[in-house]
Amino acid sequence: MTRLFNDPAAFADEALEGFAAAHRGWVRPVTGGVVRAAGTPAGQVAVVVGGGSGHYPAFSGLVGRGLAHGAAVGNVFASPSAQQIRSVARSADGGAGVLLMYGNYAGDVLHFGQAAERLAGDGIEARTFAVTDDISSAAPEESAKRRGIAGDLPVFKAAAAAAEEGLPLDEVLRVAEHANARTRSFGIAFSGCTLPGADHPLFTVPEARMAVGLGIHGEPGIGEESLPTADEAARLMVAALLRELPEGVDTPAGQRAAVILNGLGSVKYEELFVVYRKVAALLGDAGVDIVDPEVGELVTSFDMAGVSLTLTWLDDRLEQLWRAPADTPAYRKGSPLAQEPAAEAARYVEEIDDTRVPDATEESRGSATHVLAALNALADTVDSHADELGRIDAVAGDGDHGIGMQRGTTAALEAAVRAHDLGAGAGTVLVHAGDAWADKAGGTSGALWGTILRSLGTRLGDQDAPTATTVARGVSDASDAVRRLGGAEVGDKTMVDVLVPFADTLAEAAGEGLPLTESWQRAAVTAEKAAAATADLLPRKGRARPHAEKSLGTPDAGAHSLALITRAVHGVLPDHPLDQH
Ligand SMILES: Nc1ncnc2c1ncn2[C@@H]1O[C@H](COP(=O)(O)OP(=O)(O)O)[C@@H](O)[C@H]1O
Ligand SMILES: O=C(COP(=O)(O)O)[C@@H](O)CO
């Protein structure tokens, strides 16, 4: 249970503010996260890590010498937005490029990827790297699909130590790849976390049972067993990791390994030590030489009761990087590093410029009023279904779909009202709304909905009043853009299963000459049926994929919210002037 909070929606920002105030010697707040107080030494590659809040000390607590140069911090369990990441990276850049590092989650992959592209546009070389250490989240032959959990730390640290040595960007990236290829984790849990403001945990484990193979967002495990003793828990985790040795490690005997026994939130340190006692003995029996073990909370999930074990199989180079000193708020190692004087670098502030809008015709400004009504209806329906969306998402995802959509629609509506007040046309109102959604919500749905509104707005433009045909084309553009960005196709159990038939039906009806309201009505019915039909699908993309069978019988959260939105928007579409062809 998270007991101490103010407005749940402000939790992540307030936590970051307090963290920065408590660690002024190490970090400096910038828009989107924190960077080292002393800045990045000139000519050094900057390692910028990041992810959602709720995982402290990941990610802000890992900023400091020998580790990250900056951290982009998203909302609770949602990736930071591309805009936040770009801002942190620009502040951290020391002139030698930036390596963006994160766990392998759909939202992180989308936003860090977009940030890298924008940084290239700013003239800053950037590379991305997603950590994939959790062996329970995909089979070995699909290891690139695995998510990142406590293995974040050794992989971030290896790359950052290489950057500290002055290596160039592509070599730092190669170190990250090498460390990741030799890092494996496995976790168990006894109860789920409760997000700030929620009145029930994301998941529960029956009394005297244990979930096996879970992640760091309360995703359900891949199996369930009787509650183990501490020694049995150690045996289970060690056995799982020794069964899957990385390439180049034929047998554990004679190997060296960095070992992390990670507490996920409410397992006490003494309990961890009891488990570690057996972990160390078992690894010793297997002939593994343990190097600088860590026992404690390194990547958490609020108050989740669980532990994970991580092994990084060391060679000489990785051992040198693992042993290198570090000095961050949450992770210190080796002899104290001389304090660097804090640089008074300019605090880089990157905000969307929403104070100016392009010229628009009277007609388009009139249509912008209808766009506002549609965004209002969208926000209302998301608000009234937020709990339901969270519940659906919790079945096989991380339970934050309702919260994320609320954050996005609220920001979108505010931006739309501002643009409208400045005299924007329909297209610009949608583009501003989309950018604000992506920036403020982060997460997978933030990136995708930002793209949807931006695509639609770009097609509508600010000159002519939208017609059924232009709206249908805009929705088709949005559907293509979402597929391009997220890489999902129909049948993968995502919002694409609704967006594609919705766009196709709308185009078909508009092509038959039906007015917009009728075309939309036909497409909304298709969307509702398509959303319901996702209940029978097995997920192949996104967070739900590792728990495929658990989601059978439940529709996809993003598909369901899209269908709700198409229905709500239909209710406010005008008969005129949008009905003209
Ligand atoms: N690759 C993808 N392409 C399109 N939609 C996706 C993709 N991955 C996930 N989704 C959609 O995103 C929804 C989850 O959104 P959100 O709650 O923001 O996710 P997360 O918490 O994983 O960032 C899913 O229900 C699904 O509809
Ligand atoms: O969950 C996180 C980010 O992934 P999403 O796909 O946006 O949910 C975050 O907590 C870990 O980075």
XYZ file of C-alpha atoms and ligand atoms in Angstrom:
620
model
C 0.000 0.000 0.000
C 1.329 3.449 -0.889
C -0.012 5.490 2.047
C 1.701 8.861 1.792
C 0.798 10.888 -1.254
C -1.068 14.028 -2.193
C -2.680 14.049 -5.631
C -1.898 10.581 -7.079
C -1.429 12.152 -10.517
C 1.333 14.371 -9.078
C 3.086 11.539 -7.212
C 5.945 10.967 -9.660
C 6.759 14.679 -10.029
C 6.626 15.302 -6.280
C 8.819 12.284 -5.546
C 11.394 13.502 -8.056
C 11.334 16.995 -6.566
C 11.966 15.626 -3.076
C 14.666 13.263 -4.322
C 16.533 16.113 -6.029
C 16.224 18.309 -2.929
C 17.661 15.504 -0.790
C 20.624 14.828 -3.078
C 21.802 18.219 -4.239
C 25.427 17.158 -4.023
C 24.833 14.528 -6.704
C 22.013 15.631 -8.978
C 20.459 18.693 -10.512
C 16.834 18.708 -11.650
C 16.220 19.500 -15.308
C 13.069 19.322 -17.369
C 12.180 15.622 -17.640
C 14.476 14.245 -14.932
C 17.890 14.814 -13.352
C 21.520 15.090 -14.455
C 24.767 14.931 -12.485
C 25.215 18.046 -10.359
C 28.753 18.413 -11.680
C 27.660 17.920 -15.270
C 29.296 15.619 -17.803
C 33.039 16.146 -18.254
C 33.695 17.671 -21.657
C 34.400 15.041 -24.289
C 32.844 12.181 -22.311
C 29.995 10.097 -23.697
C 26.888 10.686 -21.561
C 24.917 7.652 -20.437
C 21.307 8.683 -19.956
C 19.097 6.036 -18.351
C 15.399 6.152 -17.707
C 12.009 4.596 -17.282
C 8.861 4.892 -15.254
C 8.604 5.978 -11.619
C 7.863 3.411 -8.930
C 11.173 1.575 -9.300
C 13.527 3.586 -7.043
C 16.521 3.593 -7.036
C 15.998 3.012 -10.742
C 16.369 5.383 -12.379
C 17.148 8.736 -10.725
C 19.064 7.146 -7.826
C 21.662 5.806 -10.260
C 22.902 9.199 -11.439
C 26.419 10.119 -10.366
C 30.075 9.488 -11.090
C 30.828 6.013 -12.379
C 27.194 5.512 -13.273
C 24.579 7.462 -15.236
C 25.071 11.051 -16.366
C 21.346 11.669 -16.365
C 17.993 9.966 -15.840
C 14.717 10.665 -17.629
C 11.897 9.938 -15.217
C 8.397 9.067 -16.372
C 5.138 8.817 -14.514
C 4.294 5.825 -12.355
C 5.020 2.687 -14.418
C 5.074 4.643 -17.685
C 8.050 5.492 -19.825
C 9.155 9.115 -19.921
C 8.119 10.929 -23.090
C 10.491 11.515 -26.000
C 10.397 15.196 -25.119
C 11.529 14.535 -21.522
C 14.311 12.200 -22.667
C 15.541 14.674 -25.242
C 15.604 17.413 -22.631
C 17.621 15.323 -20.137
C 19.988 14.142 -22.870
C 20.619 17.686 -24.073
C 21.426 18.726 -20.522
C 23.734 15.732 -20.013
C 25.536 15.880 -23.339
C 29.263 16.497 -22.913
C 29.913 16.854 -26.622
C 30.742 13.181 -27.316
C 27.225 11.870 -27.858
C 24.660 10.157 -25.674
C 23.835 6.512 -25.027
C 20.170 6.161 -24.023
C 19.618 3.080 -21.829
C 16.377 1.599 -20.492
C 14.561 -1.661 -19.868
C 12.922 -3.312 -22.855
C 9.289 -2.133 -22.571
C 7.118 -0.992 -25.461
C 6.684 2.565 -24.164
C 10.376 2.996 -23.417
C 11.389 1.612 -26.805
C 9.038 4.007 -28.609
C 9.933 7.140 -26.660
C 13.703 6.596 -26.375
C 13.787 5.782 -30.105
C 11.955 8.989 -30.971
C 14.211 10.953 -28.629
C 17.312 9.587 -30.393
C 15.919 10.779 -33.732
C 15.191 14.240 -32.336
C 18.654 14.448 -30.780
C 20.176 13.646 -34.162
C 18.153 16.572 -35.502
C 19.683 18.725 -32.730
C 23.156 17.686 -33.879
C 23.742 15.309 -30.924
C 24.772 11.775 -31.800
C 22.634 9.320 -29.864
C 22.340 5.550 -29.646
C 19.715 3.496 -27.833
C 20.066 0.314 -25.837
C 17.321 -1.779 -24.191
C 18.284 -4.175 -21.388
C 16.725 -7.680 -21.724
C 17.811 -9.696 -18.660
C 14.530 -11.258 -17.459
C 14.673 -14.877 -18.616
C 11.057 -15.597 -17.691
C 9.630 -13.033 -20.109
C 10.499 -14.836 -23.365
C 12.161 -18.033 -24.528
C 15.937 -18.046 -25.177
C 15.407 -17.994 -28.958
C 13.374 -14.790 -28.492
C 15.741 -13.186 -25.997
C 15.519 -9.816 -27.765
C 11.871 -9.638 -26.605
C 12.758 -10.051 -22.937
C 12.095 -7.206 -20.520
C 14.692 -5.475 -18.376
C 14.591 -5.830 -14.589
C 17.418 -5.696 -12.012
C 19.946 -6.484 -14.749
C 19.564 -2.799 -15.627
C 22.161 -1.988 -12.962
C 25.149 -4.076 -14.128
C 24.480 -3.230 -17.772
C 24.121 0.515 -17.114
C 27.201 0.372 -14.904
C 29.382 -1.400 -17.460
C 28.491 1.138 -20.143
C 28.904 4.107 -17.816
C 32.288 2.899 -16.555
C 33.407 2.534 -20.178
C 32.214 6.085 -20.877
C 34.138 7.255 -17.805
C 37.287 5.748 -19.357
C 36.776 8.062 -22.336
C 35.673 5.468 -24.894
C 33.781 6.748 -27.927
C 30.018 6.300 -28.273
C 29.952 3.165 -30.443
C 32.427 1.399 -28.164
C 30.364 2.288 -25.122
C 27.371 0.801 -26.935
C 29.338 -2.396 -27.650
C 30.175 -2.704 -23.944
C 26.452 -2.398 -23.134
C 25.626 -5.136 -25.652
C 28.311 -7.406 -24.244
C 27.254 -6.875 -20.616
C 23.595 -7.442 -21.505
C 24.387 -10.665 -23.380
C 25.985 -12.025 -20.189
C 23.334 -10.802 -17.730
C 20.330 -12.903 -16.667
C 17.668 -12.398 -13.985
C 14.802 -14.391 -12.521
C 12.171 -13.223 -10.010
C 9.456 -14.487 -7.654
C 6.674 -12.668 -5.769
C 4.289 -13.138 -2.893
C 2.011 -10.111 -3.299
C 1.487 -7.259 -5.736
C 2.091 -3.546 -5.263
C -0.643 -0.956 -4.811
C -0.201 2.171 -6.912
C -0.636 5.578 -5.213
C -4.349 6.286 -4.953
C -5.420 2.735 -5.842
C -7.477 0.842 -3.293
C -6.363 -2.642 -4.269
C -3.115 -4.289 -5.355
C -2.298 -4.788 -9.025
C -2.386 -8.522 -8.456
C -2.681 -10.901 -5.564
C -1.068 -14.242 -4.903
C -3.170 -16.754 -2.962
C -2.241 -17.326 0.668
C 0.791 -19.601 1.051
C 1.564 -19.453 -2.687
C 4.275 -17.778 -4.738
C 4.181 -16.354 -8.291
C 7.192 -17.410 -10.326
C 8.857 -15.406 -13.057
C 7.165 -12.053 -12.635
C 8.387 -8.644 -13.765
C 8.732 -5.273 -12.044
C 5.280 -3.911 -12.805
C 3.260 -6.487 -10.970
C 2.790 -8.427 -14.174
C 1.515 -11.841 -13.172
C 4.136 -14.579 -13.045
C 4.434 -17.460 -15.476
C 3.576 -20.046 -12.841
C 2.515 -20.513 -9.252
C 3.969 -22.738 -6.565
C 3.692 -23.314 -2.829
C 5.326 -20.682 -0.671
C 8.965 -21.744 -0.364
C 11.369 -21.492 2.520
C 14.194 -18.989 2.016
C 16.514 -21.813 0.991
C 13.988 -23.204 -1.486
C 13.556 -19.734 -3.005
C 17.327 -19.482 -3.412
C 17.467 -22.933 -4.973
C 14.710 -22.110 -7.455
C 16.330 -18.866 -8.644
C 19.868 -20.235 -8.809
C 18.705 -23.330 -10.708
C 16.774 -21.199 -13.231
C 19.823 -19.037 -13.914
C 22.280 -21.941 -14.103
C 20.001 -23.643 -16.636
C 20.446 -20.774 -19.074
C 24.101 -19.923 -19.401
C 25.054 -17.298 -21.966
C 27.097 -18.013 -25.050
C 30.743 -18.435 -24.154
C 29.967 -19.883 -20.696
C 29.826 -23.662 -21.091
C 29.727 -24.564 -17.425
C 29.406 -22.513 -14.222
C 32.490 -24.128 -12.722
C 35.442 -21.772 -12.767
C 33.379 -18.730 -13.787
C 33.208 -15.367 -12.053
C 29.855 -13.617 -11.666
C 28.482 -10.353 -10.362
C 25.485 -11.292 -8.213
C 22.522 -9.104 -7.323
C 19.819 -10.263 -4.932
C 17.206 -7.567 -5.426
C 14.314 -6.773 -3.106
C 11.272 -5.535 -4.984
C 9.827 -3.329 -2.260
C 8.603 -4.996 0.886
C 10.954 -7.913 1.447
C 13.119 -6.858 4.374
C 16.900 -6.728 4.213
C 17.243 -9.452 6.816
C 15.038 -11.741 4.726
C 17.213 -10.977 1.715
C 20.318 -11.897 3.670
C 18.795 -15.212 4.701
C 18.126 -15.974 1.040
C 21.549 -14.686 -0.028
C 23.271 -17.004 2.430
C 21.920 -19.950 0.429
C 22.443 -18.284 -2.975
C 26.115 -17.821 -2.151
C 26.438 -21.425 -0.971
C 24.743 -22.836 -4.070
C 26.826 -20.746 -6.446
C 29.924 -21.763 -4.509
C 28.921 -25.448 -4.864
C 28.581 -24.872 -8.613
C 32.117 -23.506 -8.698
C 31.146 -19.882 -9.335
C 33.398 -17.190 -7.902
C 31.161 -14.319 -6.718
C 32.495 -10.802 -7.362
C 31.220 -7.756 -5.414
C 27.707 -9.042 -4.694
C 24.845 -6.625 -4.051
C 21.992 -7.474 -1.695
C 19.306 -4.834 -1.397
C 16.762 -2.759 -3.289
C 18.110 -1.824 -6.698
C 15.061 -1.976 -8.961
C 11.767 -2.030 -7.058
C 8.054 -2.103 -7.782
C 6.558 0.090 -5.032
C 5.602 -2.235 -2.183
C 5.600 -5.470 -4.108
C 6.724 -8.429 -2.018
C 9.217 -10.220 -4.199
C 12.856 -10.829 -4.956
C 14.896 -11.379 -8.057
C 18.330 -12.807 -8.609
C 20.656 -11.442 -11.287
C 23.938 -12.911 -12.497
C 26.342 -11.139 -14.826
C 28.878 -13.669 -16.071
C 32.132 -11.733 -15.961
C 35.156 -11.856 -18.203
C 38.238 -9.761 -17.408
C 36.822 -6.661 -19.061
C 33.376 -6.887 -17.467
C 34.945 -7.569 -14.073
C 37.044 -4.423 -14.374
C 33.930 -2.388 -15.236
C 31.837 -3.993 -12.475
C 34.548 -3.275 -9.888
C 35.040 0.348 -11.024
C 34.095 2.968 -8.420
C 30.738 4.691 -8.467
C 29.176 7.412 -6.379
C 25.450 7.980 -6.758
C 22.653 8.685 -4.265
C 21.670 5.014 -4.114
C 24.768 3.128 -5.214
C 28.304 3.724 -4.005
C 31.287 1.543 -4.526
C 35.059 1.618 -4.198
C 37.194 4.334 -2.644
C 35.420 7.685 -2.501
C 35.774 9.663 -5.693
C 37.044 13.199 -5.308
C 34.079 15.523 -5.397
C 33.834 17.356 -8.694
C 32.884 20.998 -8.454
C 29.292 21.486 -9.499
C 29.161 23.092 -12.898
C 26.636 25.846 -13.266
C 25.595 24.534 -16.647
C 22.536 26.128 -18.130
C 19.446 24.214 -17.177
C 18.113 23.081 -20.513
C 14.404 23.600 -20.742
C 12.638 22.119 -23.703
C 8.983 22.965 -23.840
C 6.623 22.670 -26.729
C 6.108 26.155 -28.136
C 2.366 26.476 -27.886
C 2.223 30.243 -27.791
C 1.942 30.662 -31.546
C -0.324 29.013 -34.077
C -0.258 29.179 -37.868
C -2.850 31.260 -39.705
C -6.146 29.513 -40.262
C -9.234 30.238 -42.313
C -12.499 31.204 -40.688
C -13.933 27.857 -41.808
C -11.175 25.828 -40.202
C -11.393 27.844 -36.986
C -15.095 27.033 -36.918
C -14.293 23.335 -37.317
C -11.788 23.610 -34.449
C -14.786 24.109 -32.146
C -16.075 20.683 -33.179
C -12.615 19.215 -32.627
C -12.687 20.628 -29.090
C -16.076 19.049 -28.498
C -14.706 15.715 -29.729
C -11.657 15.968 -27.434
C -13.954 16.828 -24.537
C -16.075 13.764 -25.222
C -12.923 11.682 -25.507
C -11.615 12.917 -22.147
C -15.001 12.357 -20.483
C -15.291 8.792 -21.645
C -11.720 8.011 -20.590
C -12.449 9.532 -17.170
C -15.585 7.564 -16.619
C -13.969 4.291 -17.739
C -10.536 4.797 -16.150
C -11.016 2.150 -13.436
C -12.358 -0.383 -15.902
C -9.417 0.253 -18.274
C -6.981 -0.202 -15.388
C -8.656 -3.472 -14.396
C -8.490 -4.836 -17.942
C -4.843 -3.797 -18.276
C -4.004 -5.465 -14.932
C -5.140 -8.872 -16.207
C -1.965 -9.294 -18.238
C -0.346 -5.852 -18.294
C 0.714 -3.303 -15.691
C -2.695 -1.873 -14.792
C -1.896 1.712 -15.713
C -3.859 2.075 -18.945
C -6.684 4.070 -17.312
C -4.285 6.389 -15.466
C -2.100 6.870 -18.555
C -5.049 7.633 -20.807
C -6.422 10.101 -18.259
C -3.104 11.932 -18.078
C -2.921 12.044 -21.854
C -6.463 13.221 -22.507
C -6.263 15.887 -19.810
C -3.062 17.312 -21.312
C -4.452 17.036 -24.841
C -7.603 18.910 -23.935
C -5.707 21.694 -22.171
C -3.387 22.135 -25.165
C -6.338 22.084 -27.562
C -8.149 24.789 -25.605
C -4.984 26.943 -25.593
C -4.530 26.532 -29.348
C -8.202 27.224 -29.985
C -8.046 30.384 -27.880
C -5.099 31.542 -29.985
C -7.255 31.175 -33.111
C -5.880 27.849 -34.377
C -7.573 25.894 -37.135
C -8.834 22.324 -36.707
C -5.567 20.746 -37.842
C -3.332 22.706 -35.475
C -5.654 22.117 -32.531
C -5.289 18.360 -33.092
C -1.516 18.543 -33.613
C -1.032 20.505 -30.357
C -3.330 18.092 -28.539
C -1.359 15.101 -29.858
C 2.012 16.563 -28.903
C 0.798 17.368 -25.382
C -0.659 13.861 -25.014
C 2.625 12.184 -25.993
C 4.666 14.549 -23.821
C 2.614 14.388 -20.645
C 1.451 10.783 -20.690
C 4.564 8.911 -21.851
C 3.949 5.157 -22.050
C 2.976 3.160 -25.108
C -0.466 4.667 -25.450
C 0.984 8.192 -25.084
C 3.294 7.702 -28.057
C 0.574 6.059 -30.155
C -2.257 8.485 -29.355
C 0.092 11.429 -29.890
C 0.742 10.024 -33.349
C -2.960 9.440 -34.037
C -3.971 13.030 -33.272
C -0.935 14.485 -35.047
C -1.613 12.418 -38.215
C -5.269 13.371 -38.258
C -4.470 17.048 -37.644
C -1.823 17.115 -40.356
C -4.306 15.710 -42.882
C -7.112 18.135 -41.872
C -4.859 21.206 -42.013
C -6.030 24.734 -41.218
C -7.565 25.787 -44.510
C -10.674 23.841 -45.494
C -13.466 22.605 -43.287
C -12.964 18.854 -42.832
C -15.193 16.545 -44.867
C -16.048 12.877 -44.352
C -13.392 12.080 -46.948
C -10.588 14.100 -45.367
C -11.431 12.782 -41.894
C -11.385 9.209 -43.259
C -8.029 9.868 -44.918
C -6.674 11.341 -41.691
C -7.769 8.261 -39.728
C -6.122 6.029 -42.369
C -2.914 8.072 -42.036
C -3.123 7.580 -38.267
C -3.615 3.844 -38.675
C -0.572 3.573 -40.977
C 1.534 5.702 -38.627
C 0.647 3.606 -35.558
C 1.546 0.407 -37.390
C 4.827 1.899 -38.545
C 5.746 3.216 -35.112
C 4.703 0.248 -32.951
C 5.321 -2.516 -35.483
C 2.072 -4.310 -34.574
C -0.289 -5.799 -37.144
C -3.899 -6.957 -37.006
C -4.116 -10.082 -34.833
C -1.374 -9.086 -32.369
C -3.999 -8.095 -29.752
C -3.360 -4.350 -29.605
C -5.265 -1.208 -30.488
C -4.265 -1.899 -34.118
C -6.992 -4.593 -34.158
C -9.533 -1.810 -33.801
C -7.805 1.047 -35.575
C -7.385 -0.766 -38.901
C -11.014 -1.947 -39.335
C -12.253 1.396 -38.005
C -10.188 3.277 -40.593
C -11.178 0.889 -43.395
C -14.898 1.068 -42.608
C -14.780 4.856 -42.354
C -13.020 5.109 -45.712
C -15.472 2.709 -47.318
C -18.531 4.584 -46.009
C -17.120 7.980 -46.951
C -16.286 6.545 -50.381
C -19.942 5.555 -50.766
C -20.830 9.202 -50.214
C -22.270 8.847 -46.713
C -22.011 11.936 -44.533
C -19.472 11.925 -41.710
C -21.852 11.144 -38.845
C -23.253 8.113 -40.672
C -19.845 6.964 -41.844
C -18.506 7.329 -38.323
C -21.474 5.470 -36.853
C -20.831 2.500 -39.149
C -17.111 2.562 -38.312
C -17.784 2.847 -34.555
C -19.925 -0.302 -34.672
C -17.070 -2.084 -36.445
C -14.655 -0.779 -33.792
C -16.817 -2.068 -30.944
C -17.064 -5.522 -32.493
C -13.329 -5.599 -33.217
C -12.506 -4.563 -29.649
C -14.733 -7.290 -28.186
C -13.149 -9.830 -30.543
C -9.686 -9.119 -29.131
C -10.782 -11.154 -26.078
C -10.220 -14.297 -28.172
C -6.731 -13.296 -29.295
C -3.364 -14.139 -27.813
C -1.126 -11.072 -27.440
C 1.987 -10.994 -29.573
C 3.112 -7.425 -28.758
C 3.503 -5.250 -25.709
C 3.585 -6.038 -22.047
C 0.808 -8.636 -22.187
C 2.752 -10.957 -24.509
C 4.618 -12.976 -21.825
C 1.293 -13.700 -20.124
C -0.510 -14.594 -23.301
C -2.823 -17.272 -21.974
C -3.868 -15.137 -18.966
C -5.354 -12.564 -21.285
C -7.611 -15.010 -23.152
C -11.198 -14.004 -22.493
C -10.279 -10.366 -21.747
C -10.146 -7.732 -24.491
C -6.999 -5.697 -25.047
C -7.060 -2.516 -22.942
C -5.897 -0.206 -25.742
C -8.338 -1.752 -28.207
C -11.193 -1.297 -25.756
C -10.347 2.334 -24.977
C -10.149 3.134 -28.692
C -13.608 1.651 -29.283
C -15.036 3.627 -26.351
C -13.521 6.785 -27.801
C -14.921 6.248 -31.300
C -18.376 5.827 -29.740
C -18.050 8.936 -27.561
C -16.820 11.087 -30.440
C -19.741 9.984 -32.583
C -22.061 11.495 -30.011
C -20.728 15.002 -30.606
C -20.108 15.021 -34.366
C -22.021 17.847 -36.027
C -24.328 17.334 -38.981
C -22.903 20.449 -40.536
C -20.417 21.498 -41.918
C -18.457 18.235 -41.595
C -21.087 16.333 -43.519
C -20.208 18.045 -46.783
C -18.122 16.159 -49.331
N 3.443 -2.286 -30.576
C 2.225 -1.820 -30.353
N 1.508 -1.275 -31.366
C 0.269 -0.794 -31.149
N -0.325 -0.805 -29.939
C 0.350 -1.324 -28.912
C 1.653 -1.854 -29.049
N 2.060 -2.301 -27.830
C 1.055 -2.050 -26.976
N 0.031 -1.466 -27.618
C -1.233 -0.982 -27.064
O -0.936 -0.218 -25.920
C -1.856 -0.577 -24.900
C -1.243 -0.322 -23.545
O -0.992 1.048 -23.402
P -0.305 1.577 -22.070
O -1.213 1.315 -20.919
O 0.179 2.936 -22.298
O 0.907 0.565 -22.042
P 2.230 0.496 -21.206
O 1.838 0.623 -19.774
O 2.761 -0.855 -21.588
O 3.118 1.591 -21.694
C -2.145 -2.025 -25.156
O -3.370 -2.395 -24.590
C -2.134 -2.102 -26.662
O -3.415 -1.813 -27.208
O 6.793 0.468 -17.460
C 7.673 1.204 -17.771
C 7.867 1.724 -19.100
O 7.224 0.926 -20.070
P 5.765 1.234 -20.609
O 5.675 0.305 -21.776
O 5.658 2.677 -20.943
O 4.796 0.881 -19.509
C 8.621 1.624 -16.784
O 8.110 1.531 -15.515
C 9.920 0.898 -16.883
O 10.718 1.714 -17.624
